mmCIF file of C-alpha atoms and ligand atoms in Angstrom:
data_model
loop_
_atom_site.group_PDB
_atom_site.id
_atom_site.type_symbol
_atom_site.label_atom_id
_atom_site.label_comp_id
_atom_site.label_asym_id
_atom_site.label_seq_id
_atom_site.Cartn_x
_atom_site.Cartn_y
_atom_site.Cartn_z
ATOM 1 C CA UNK A 1 -6.220 7.903 -10.083
ATOM 2 C CA UNK A 2 -7.458 7.189 -6.550
ATOM 3 C CA UNK A 3 -5.088 6.013 -3.846
ATOM 4 C CA UNK A 4 -5.783 2.847 -1.821
ATOM 5 C CA UNK A 5 -3.590 2.025 1.190
ATOM 6 C CA UNK A 6 -3.477 -1.623 2.208
ATOM 7 C CA UNK A 7 -1.944 -2.468 5.576
ATOM 8 C CA UNK A 8 -1.696 -6.215 5.402
ATOM 9 C CA UNK A 9 -0.094 -9.588 5.000
ATOM 10 C CA UNK A 10 2.135 -11.031 2.304
ATOM 11 C CA UNK A 11 2.250 -14.831 2.167
ATOM 12 C CA UNK A 12 3.944 -17.608 0.282
ATOM 13 C CA UNK A 13 1.066 -19.914 -0.657
ATOM 14 C CA UNK A 14 1.333 -23.667 -1.032
ATOM 15 C CA UNK A 15 -1.849 -24.646 -2.852
ATOM 16 C CA UNK A 16 -2.698 -28.326 -2.975
ATOM 17 C CA UNK A 17 -5.418 -29.413 -5.417
ATOM 18 C CA UNK A 18 -7.020 -32.501 -3.943
ATOM 19 C CA UNK A 19 -9.925 -34.823 -4.832
ATOM 20 C CA UNK A 20 -11.289 -34.170 -1.320
ATOM 21 C CA UNK A 21 -10.308 -32.568 1.982
ATOM 22 C CA UNK A 22 -8.298 -34.682 4.394
ATOM 23 C CA UNK A 23 -9.710 -35.564 7.797
ATOM 24 C CA UNK A 24 -7.611 -35.756 11.011
ATOM 25 C CA UNK A 25 -5.221 -38.710 10.918
ATOM 26 C CA UNK A 26 -5.822 -39.384 7.233
ATOM 27 C CA UNK A 27 -3.452 -39.131 4.242
ATOM 28 C CA UNK A 28 -5.094 -38.234 0.944
ATOM 29 C CA UNK A 29 -3.412 -38.446 -2.467
ATOM 30 C CA UNK A 30 -3.511 -34.970 -3.991
ATOM 31 C CA UNK A 31 -3.588 -34.037 -7.683
ATOM 32 C CA UNK A 32 -1.065 -31.189 -7.845
ATOM 33 C CA UNK A 33 0.712 -28.528 -5.846
ATOM 34 C CA UNK A 34 1.311 -24.922 -6.889
ATOM 35 C CA UNK A 35 3.506 -22.374 -5.105
ATOM 36 C CA UNK A 36 2.194 -18.841 -5.408
ATOM 37 C CA UNK A 37 1.821 -15.339 -4.073
ATOM 38 C CA UNK A 38 -0.839 -14.823 -1.439
ATOM 39 C CA UNK A 39 -1.649 -13.264 1.870
ATOM 40 C CA UNK A 40 -4.954 -11.493 2.320
ATOM 41 C CA UNK A 41 -3.253 -8.094 2.278
ATOM 42 C CA UNK A 42 -1.223 -8.692 -0.839
ATOM 43 C CA UNK A 43 -4.156 -10.316 -2.641
ATOM 44 C CA UNK A 44 -6.330 -7.309 -1.792
ATOM 45 C CA UNK A 45 -3.601 -4.905 -2.890
ATOM 46 C CA UNK A 46 -3.242 -6.758 -6.191
ATOM 47 C CA UNK A 47 -7.011 -6.688 -6.734
ATOM 48 C CA UNK A 48 -7.053 -2.936 -6.037
ATOM 49 C CA UNK A 49 -4.063 -2.340 -8.322
ATOM 50 C CA UNK A 50 -5.579 -4.335 -11.189
ATOM 51 C CA UNK A 51 -8.900 -2.563 -10.583
ATOM 52 C CA UNK A 52 -7.226 0.716 -11.427
ATOM 53 C CA UNK A 53 -6.063 2.309 -8.158
ATOM 54 C CA UNK A 54 -2.676 3.581 -7.116
ATOM 55 C CA UNK A 55 -2.022 1.037 -4.387
ATOM 56 C CA UNK A 56 0.299 1.499 -1.433
ATOM 57 C CA UNK A 57 1.095 -1.796 0.283
ATOM 58 C CA UNK A 58 2.384 -1.613 3.866
ATOM 59 C CA UNK A 59 3.634 -4.987 5.039
ATOM 60 C CA UNK A 60 6.554 -7.096 6.163
ATOM 61 C CA UNK A 61 8.425 -10.160 4.909
ATOM 62 C CA UNK A 62 11.336 -12.250 6.159
ATOM 63 C CA UNK A 63 14.766 -12.550 4.580
ATOM 64 C CA UNK A 64 14.205 -15.832 2.710
ATOM 65 C CA UNK A 65 13.377 -17.475 -0.612
ATOM 66 C CA UNK A 66 9.650 -16.983 -0.006
ATOM 67 C CA UNK A 67 10.085 -13.204 0.023
ATOM 68 C CA UNK A 68 11.850 -13.442 -3.348
ATOM 69 C CA UNK A 69 8.705 -14.828 -4.991
ATOM 70 C CA UNK A 70 6.702 -11.942 -3.532
ATOM 71 C CA UNK A 71 9.315 -9.440 -4.710
ATOM 72 C CA UNK A 72 9.067 -10.844 -8.251
ATOM 73 C CA UNK A 73 5.285 -10.407 -8.157
ATOM 74 C CA UNK A 74 5.566 -6.744 -7.149
ATOM 75 C CA UNK A 75 8.117 -6.093 -9.890
ATOM 76 C CA UNK A 76 5.967 -7.769 -12.549
ATOM 77 C CA UNK A 77 2.836 -5.929 -11.418
ATOM 78 C CA UNK A 78 4.624 -2.581 -11.188
ATOM 79 C CA UNK A 79 3.513 -2.226 -7.563
ATOM 80 C CA UNK A 80 5.650 -0.276 -5.122
ATOM 81 C CA UNK A 81 7.553 -2.142 -2.398
ATOM 82 C CA UNK A 82 8.624 1.066 -0.672
ATOM 83 C CA UNK A 83 6.708 0.225 2.515
ATOM 84 C CA UNK A 84 7.335 -3.517 2.536
ATOM 85 C CA UNK A 85 9.982 -3.948 5.212
ATOM 86 C CA UNK A 86 12.259 -6.955 5.659
ATOM 87 C CA UNK A 87 12.765 -8.418 9.121
ATOM 88 C CA UNK A 88 15.395 -10.878 10.358
ATOM 89 C CA UNK A 89 13.197 -11.794 13.307
ATOM 90 C CA UNK A 90 10.680 -13.994 11.491
ATOM 91 C CA UNK A 91 10.186 -15.938 8.281
ATOM 92 C CA UNK A 92 7.872 -14.727 5.514
ATOM 93 C CA UNK A 93 4.233 -15.547 6.246
ATOM 94 C CA UNK A 94 2.739 -18.579 4.560
ATOM 95 C CA UNK A 95 -0.555 -20.179 3.678
ATOM 96 C CA UNK A 96 -1.163 -23.904 3.239
ATOM 97 C CA UNK A 97 -4.290 -24.273 1.136
ATOM 98 C CA UNK A 98 -6.350 -27.324 0.181
ATOM 99 C CA UNK A 99 -8.673 -26.880 -2.807
ATOM 100 C CA UNK A 100 -11.248 -29.507 -3.775
ATOM 101 C CA UNK A 101 -12.740 -30.051 -7.269
ATOM 102 C CA UNK A 102 -15.715 -27.788 -6.486
ATOM 103 C CA UNK A 103 -13.258 -24.924 -5.921
ATOM 104 C CA UNK A 104 -13.826 -24.763 -2.162
ATOM 105 C CA UNK A 105 -10.787 -24.283 0.035
ATOM 106 C CA UNK A 106 -9.528 -24.646 3.564
ATOM 107 C CA UNK A 107 -6.491 -22.657 4.675
ATOM 108 C CA UNK A 108 -3.928 -22.693 7.461
ATOM 109 C CA UNK A 109 -2.130 -19.370 7.800
ATOM 110 C CA UNK A 110 1.187 -18.885 9.581
ATOM 111 C CA UNK A 111 1.558 -15.152 10.228
ATOM 112 C CA UNK A 112 5.379 -15.160 10.410
ATOM 113 C CA UNK A 113 6.767 -11.722 9.541
ATOM 114 C CA UNK A 114 3.239 -10.358 9.065
ATOM 115 C CA UNK A 115 2.639 -10.853 12.774
ATOM 116 C CA UNK A 116 5.518 -8.530 13.631
ATOM 117 C CA UNK A 117 4.249 -5.677 11.439
ATOM 118 C CA UNK A 118 3.515 -2.973 14.003
ATOM 119 C CA UNK A 119 2.492 0.653 14.416
ATOM 120 C CA UNK A 120 6.143 1.641 13.844
ATOM 121 C CA UNK A 121 6.192 0.470 10.217
ATOM 122 C CA UNK A 122 2.773 2.010 9.547
ATOM 123 C CA UNK A 123 3.909 5.311 11.044
ATOM 124 C CA UNK A 124 6.789 5.411 8.533
ATOM 125 C CA UNK A 125 4.136 5.675 5.807
ATOM 126 C CA UNK A 126 2.143 8.391 7.619
ATOM 127 C CA UNK A 127 2.617 10.880 4.759
ATOM 128 C CA UNK A 128 0.814 8.519 2.360
ATOM 129 C CA UNK A 129 -2.345 8.754 4.464
ATOM 130 C CA UNK A 130 -2.570 12.499 3.774
ATOM 131 C CA UNK A 131 -3.269 11.896 0.097
ATOM 132 C CA UNK A 132 -5.102 8.532 0.343
ATOM 133 C CA UNK A 133 -8.747 7.907 -0.528
ATOM 134 C CA UNK A 134 -9.349 4.716 1.475
ATOM 135 C CA UNK A 135 -7.475 2.398 3.882
ATOM 136 C CA UNK A 136 -7.966 -1.375 3.913
ATOM 137 C CA UNK A 137 -6.811 -3.845 6.599
ATOM 138 C CA UNK A 138 -7.323 -7.494 7.645
ATOM 139 C CA UNK A 139 -6.336 -9.544 10.704
ATOM 140 C CA UNK A 140 -3.118 -11.214 9.511
ATOM 141 C CA UNK A 141 -0.760 -8.484 10.777
ATOM 142 C CA UNK A 142 0.164 -7.289 14.271
ATOM 143 C CA UNK A 143 -2.817 -5.569 15.907
ATOM 144 C CA UNK A 144 -0.870 -2.368 16.581
ATOM 145 C CA UNK A 145 -0.426 -1.957 12.805
ATOM 146 C CA UNK A 146 -4.200 -2.115 12.322
ATOM 147 C CA UNK A 147 -4.857 0.265 15.199
ATOM 148 C CA UNK A 148 -2.312 2.770 13.866
ATOM 149 C CA UNK A 149 -3.817 2.514 10.362
ATOM 150 C CA UNK A 150 -7.240 3.233 11.846
ATOM 151 C CA UNK A 151 -5.903 6.205 13.795
ATOM 152 C CA UNK A 152 -4.171 7.705 10.736
ATOM 153 C CA UNK A 153 -7.217 7.100 8.525
ATOM 154 C CA UNK A 154 -9.500 8.792 11.039
ATOM 155 C CA UNK A 155 -7.097 11.719 11.557
ATOM 156 C CA UNK A 156 -7.081 12.270 7.811
ATOM 157 C CA UNK A 157 -10.828 11.714 7.334
ATOM 158 C CA UNK A 158 -10.359 8.687 5.072
ATOM 159 C CA UNK A 159 -12.800 5.717 4.956
ATOM 160 C CA UNK A 160 -11.351 2.780 6.903
ATOM 161 C CA UNK A 161 -12.171 -0.869 6.158
ATOM 162 C CA UNK A 162 -11.453 -3.956 8.260
ATOM 163 C CA UNK A 163 -11.841 -7.344 6.632
ATOM 164 C CA UNK A 164 -11.895 -9.382 9.887
ATOM 165 C CA UNK A 165 -10.085 -12.404 8.471
ATOM 166 C CA UNK A 166 -9.007 -14.834 9.707
ATOM 167 C CA UNK A 167 -11.231 -14.689 12.793
ATOM 168 C CA UNK A 168 -9.440 -14.610 16.149
ATOM 169 C CA UNK A 169 -9.793 -12.686 19.412
ATOM 170 C CA UNK A 170 -9.260 -8.967 18.729
ATOM 171 C CA UNK A 171 -8.394 -6.043 21.024
ATOM 172 C CA UNK A 172 -11.338 -4.339 22.709
ATOM 173 C CA UNK A 173 -12.766 -1.550 20.557
ATOM 174 C CA UNK A 174 -10.993 -2.542 17.313
ATOM 175 C CA UNK A 175 -14.206 -2.389 15.285
ATOM 176 C CA UNK A 176 -15.411 0.792 16.925
ATOM 177 C CA UNK A 177 -15.770 3.590 14.379
ATOM 178 C CA UNK A 178 -14.651 1.554 11.346
ATOM 179 C CA UNK A 179 -16.469 2.644 8.210
ATOM 180 C CA UNK A 180 -16.860 -0.850 6.767
ATOM 181 C CA UNK A 181 -16.527 -4.251 8.433
ATOM 182 C CA UNK A 182 -16.534 -7.056 5.850
ATOM 183 C CA UNK A 183 -16.690 -10.575 7.367
ATOM 184 C CA UNK A 184 -17.532 -13.730 5.470
ATOM 185 C CA UNK A 185 -20.098 -16.165 6.943
ATOM 186 C CA UNK A 186 -17.582 -17.895 9.230
ATOM 187 C CA UNK A 187 -16.091 -14.664 10.548
ATOM 188 C CA UNK A 188 -19.551 -13.184 10.924
ATOM 189 C CA UNK A 189 -20.653 -16.100 13.093
ATOM 190 C CA UNK A 190 -17.478 -15.851 15.193
ATOM 191 C CA UNK A 191 -17.839 -12.120 15.884
ATOM 192 C CA UNK A 192 -21.644 -11.886 16.137
ATOM 193 C CA UNK A 193 -22.490 -15.284 17.606
ATOM 194 C CA UNK A 194 -25.171 -15.698 14.914
ATOM 195 C CA UNK A 195 -25.027 -18.287 12.152
ATOM 196 C CA UNK A 196 -26.059 -16.773 8.837
ATOM 197 C CA UNK A 197 -28.344 -19.059 6.862
ATOM 198 C CA UNK A 198 -30.677 -16.568 5.181
ATOM 199 C CA UNK A 199 -31.478 -12.867 4.911
ATOM 200 C CA UNK A 200 -33.177 -12.730 8.318
ATOM 201 C CA UNK A 201 -30.194 -14.207 10.152
ATOM 202 C CA UNK A 202 -27.848 -11.975 8.110
ATOM 203 C CA UNK A 203 -29.817 -8.961 9.297
ATOM 204 C CA UNK A 204 -29.595 -10.091 12.942
ATOM 205 C CA UNK A 205 -25.861 -10.785 12.672
ATOM 206 C CA UNK A 206 -25.180 -7.457 10.975
ATOM 207 C CA UNK A 207 -27.106 -5.725 13.765
ATOM 208 C CA UNK A 208 -24.794 -7.300 16.363
ATOM 209 C CA UNK A 209 -21.731 -6.114 14.430
ATOM 210 C CA UNK A 210 -23.148 -2.604 14.093
ATOM 211 C CA UNK A 211 -23.527 -2.652 17.893
ATOM 212 C CA UNK A 212 -19.752 -3.225 18.117
ATOM 213 C CA UNK A 213 -19.314 0.215 16.558
ATOM 214 C CA UNK A 214 -18.902 -0.471 12.826
ATOM 215 C CA UNK A 215 -20.763 2.103 10.717
ATOM 216 C CA UNK A 216 -21.491 -0.336 7.884
ATOM 217 C CA UNK A 217 -21.356 -4.119 7.726
ATOM 218 C CA UNK A 218 -20.969 -6.209 4.580
ATOM 219 C CA UNK A 219 -21.296 -9.978 4.979
ATOM 220 C CA UNK A 220 -19.912 -11.892 2.026
ATOM 221 C CA UNK A 221 -21.897 -15.095 1.494
ATOM 222 C CA UNK A 222 -20.087 -16.860 -1.357
ATOM 223 C CA UNK A 223 -22.482 -17.987 -4.072
ATOM 224 C CA UNK A 224 -25.400 -16.300 -2.262
ATOM 225 C CA UNK A 225 -23.909 -12.844 -2.787
ATOM 226 C CA UNK A 226 -23.505 -10.198 -0.089
ATOM 227 C CA UNK A 227 -25.647 -8.674 2.626
ATOM 228 C CA UNK A 228 -25.199 -5.002 3.491
ATOM 229 C CA UNK A 229 -26.502 -3.099 6.532
ATOM 230 C CA UNK A 230 -25.548 0.372 7.686
ATOM 231 C CA UNK A 231 -25.865 4.049 6.899
ATOM 232 C CA UNK A 232 -27.590 3.401 3.548
ATOM 233 C CA UNK A 233 -30.199 0.986 4.919
ATOM 234 C CA UNK A 234 -29.887 -2.708 4.197
ATOM 235 C CA UNK A 235 -29.872 -4.886 1.093
ATOM 236 C CA UNK A 236 -29.042 -8.330 -0.207
ATOM 237 C CA UNK A 237 -27.063 -8.209 -3.443
ATOM 238 C CA UNK A 238 -26.892 -11.451 -5.435
ATOM 239 C CA UNK A 239 -23.681 -12.370 -7.185
ATOM 240 C CA UNK A 240 -23.026 -13.691 -10.684
ATOM 241 C CA UNK A 241 -23.312 -17.318 -11.783
ATOM 242 C CA UNK A 242 -19.741 -17.751 -13.049
ATOM 243 C CA UNK A 243 -18.377 -21.225 -12.315
ATOM 244 C CA UNK A 244 -15.752 -21.480 -9.589
ATOM 245 C CA UNK A 245 -12.607 -23.584 -10.019
ATOM 246 C CA UNK A 246 -10.668 -22.121 -7.069
ATOM 247 C CA UNK A 247 -12.231 -19.851 -4.450
ATOM 248 C CA UNK A 248 -8.889 -18.928 -2.843
ATOM 249 C CA UNK A 249 -8.728 -15.156 -2.490
ATOM 250 C CA UNK A 250 -12.352 -14.524 -3.536
ATOM 251 C CA UNK A 251 -12.944 -12.486 -0.381
ATOM 252 C CA UNK A 252 -9.719 -10.613 -1.034
ATOM 253 C CA UNK A 253 -10.795 -9.814 -4.584
ATOM 254 C CA UNK A 254 -14.074 -8.498 -3.167
ATOM 255 C CA UNK A 255 -12.358 -6.355 -0.527
ATOM 256 C CA UNK A 256 -9.698 -4.913 -2.843
ATOM 257 C CA UNK A 257 -12.328 -4.015 -5.423
ATOM 258 C CA UNK A 258 -14.747 -2.661 -2.831
ATOM 259 C CA UNK A 259 -11.992 -0.374 -1.527
ATOM 260 C CA UNK A 260 -11.474 0.955 -5.048
ATOM 261 C CA UNK A 261 -15.231 1.483 -5.418
ATOM 262 C CA UNK A 262 -15.315 3.441 -2.140
ATOM 263 C CA UNK A 263 -12.296 5.509 -3.236
ATOM 264 C CA UNK A 264 -14.149 6.398 -6.436
ATOM 265 C CA UNK A 265 -17.283 7.403 -4.534
ATOM 266 C CA UNK A 266 -19.549 4.746 -6.107
ATOM 267 C CA UNK A 267 -23.055 4.361 -4.658
ATOM 268 C CA UNK A 268 -23.132 1.465 -2.198
ATOM 269 C CA UNK A 269 -25.180 -0.884 -4.414
ATOM 270 C CA UNK A 270 -22.934 -0.268 -7.431
ATOM 271 C CA UNK A 271 -19.861 -0.696 -5.223
ATOM 272 C CA UNK A 272 -21.121 -4.082 -3.997
ATOM 273 C CA UNK A 273 -21.955 -5.214 -7.522
ATOM 274 C CA UNK A 274 -18.569 -4.088 -8.838
ATOM 275 C CA UNK A 275 -16.827 -5.984 -6.008
ATOM 276 C CA UNK A 276 -19.020 -9.046 -6.698
ATOM 277 C CA UNK A 277 -17.854 -9.004 -10.326
ATOM 278 C CA UNK A 278 -14.194 -8.842 -9.346
ATOM 279 C CA UNK A 279 -14.640 -11.714 -6.861
ATOM 280 C CA UNK A 280 -16.627 -13.767 -9.404
ATOM 281 C CA UNK A 281 -13.920 -13.430 -12.025
ATOM 282 C CA UNK A 282 -11.183 -14.323 -9.531
ATOM 283 C CA UNK A 283 -12.739 -17.720 -8.770
ATOM 284 C CA UNK A 284 -12.762 -18.708 -12.432
ATOM 285 C CA UNK A 285 -8.928 -18.835 -12.239
ATOM 286 C CA UNK A 286 -6.443 -20.776 -10.161
ATOM 287 C CA UNK A 287 -4.335 -19.139 -7.470
ATOM 288 C CA UNK A 288 -4.727 -16.124 -5.205
ATOM 289 C CA UNK A 289 -2.977 -12.879 -6.237
ATOM 290 C CA UNK A 290 -2.466 -14.064 -9.802
ATOM 291 C CA UNK A 291 -6.201 -14.761 -10.210
ATOM 292 C CA UNK A 292 -7.225 -11.132 -9.693
ATOM 293 C CA UNK A 293 -8.977 -9.693 -12.769
ATOM 294 C CA UNK A 294 -8.216 -6.411 -14.525
ATOM 295 C CA UNK A 295 -10.540 -3.412 -14.537
ATOM 296 C CA UNK A 296 -11.756 -3.837 -18.126
ATOM 297 C CA UNK A 297 -12.881 -7.434 -17.478
ATOM 298 C CA UNK A 298 -14.725 -6.439 -14.301
ATOM 299 C CA UNK A 299 -16.445 -3.501 -15.977
ATOM 300 C CA UNK A 300 -17.552 -5.787 -18.817
ATOM 301 C CA UNK A 301 -19.071 -8.285 -16.383
ATOM 302 C CA UNK A 302 -20.721 -5.447 -14.458
ATOM 303 C CA UNK A 303 -22.410 -4.339 -17.671
ATOM 304 C CA UNK A 304 -23.260 -7.853 -18.912
ATOM 305 C CA UNK A 305 -24.602 -9.189 -15.615
ATOM 306 C CA UNK A 306 -26.027 -6.164 -13.788
ATOM 307 C CA UNK A 307 -26.522 -3.782 -16.728
ATOM 308 C CA UNK A 308 -24.339 -1.134 -15.069
ATOM 309 C CA UNK A 309 -21.906 1.058 -16.982
ATOM 310 C CA UNK A 310 -19.421 2.999 -14.872
HETATM 311 O O1 RIB B 1 -7.620 -15.301 1.413
HETATM 312 C C1 RIB B 1 -6.704 -16.185 0.839
HETATM 313 C C2 RIB B 1 -5.368 -16.026 1.475
HETATM 314 O O2 RIB B 1 -5.470 -16.381 2.839
HETATM 315 C C3 RIB B 1 -4.280 -16.908 0.940
HETATM 316 O O3 RIB B 1 -3.588 -16.299 -0.110
HETATM 317 C C4 RIB B 1 -3.438 -17.237 2.167
HETATM 318 O O4 RIB B 1 -2.131 -16.774 2.071
HETATM 319 C C5 RIB B 1 -4.178 -16.621 3.331
HETATM 320 O O5 RIB B 1 -3.669 -15.396 3.711
#
């Protein structure tokens, strides 16, 4: 079994299913509200775990009722909490999510305890990096935790992935030398200055991100699939036509699964297709972490849709 390290966020999600998104100053009557386990890091870790990897989650929560829900999730999944520290200095991170009937979402994230995850907590897990096969990070934790994860991954010769979400100003040089940078369209536009509307603009945007030092760039484009540019050339990989009911965590499903694919040494095109399948299945279900599919389902879709058997 391959080992995936995720340095990332754990959030308490408040998902509101609404007939339409609210506009500033407006109150909209929603349909329902569901409390669940989220956070880009934890969603990605769950996707990796259910995709068949030994997953080491490095993160931080507060000492509150929100952390209890997360704890229950880790127990039920059989995922280790050894490197999930508890701080008294901040509340557990949270996500307030609106989801419309087409499955689209808009999210407000409060970093909380995730924001105080630092290089110190990552360093405590340094031994894990010696036997890891890939390291995956996002932008919901303290920057020093991401920088330390990158340093340890590079010292140990392990592929290092940054999913640059949510977009925000980042320290100079953060993307330099990363093996895979995986923005969605919005993040891609923020970091490259180029709006992606088709393959030509995707190519131009990816070029800008490669100039920032990333070795490979993968732009996730929702229903349009993904665009890859980097050491293996460039390609557009379409995704499946499964119907979405809730797109929350689709990018996380993609990233967690892609990390597993990298850890298993899959060819880039197969890796992208495998990750597309995991993301596609996740949007057919409600919720974030709980919507992540299991390996057998993803492999079946990979065979049915792309004709690939692993
Ligand atoms: O990517 C979806 C996630 O973003 C949600 O679970 C929310 O917690 C935010 O981190």
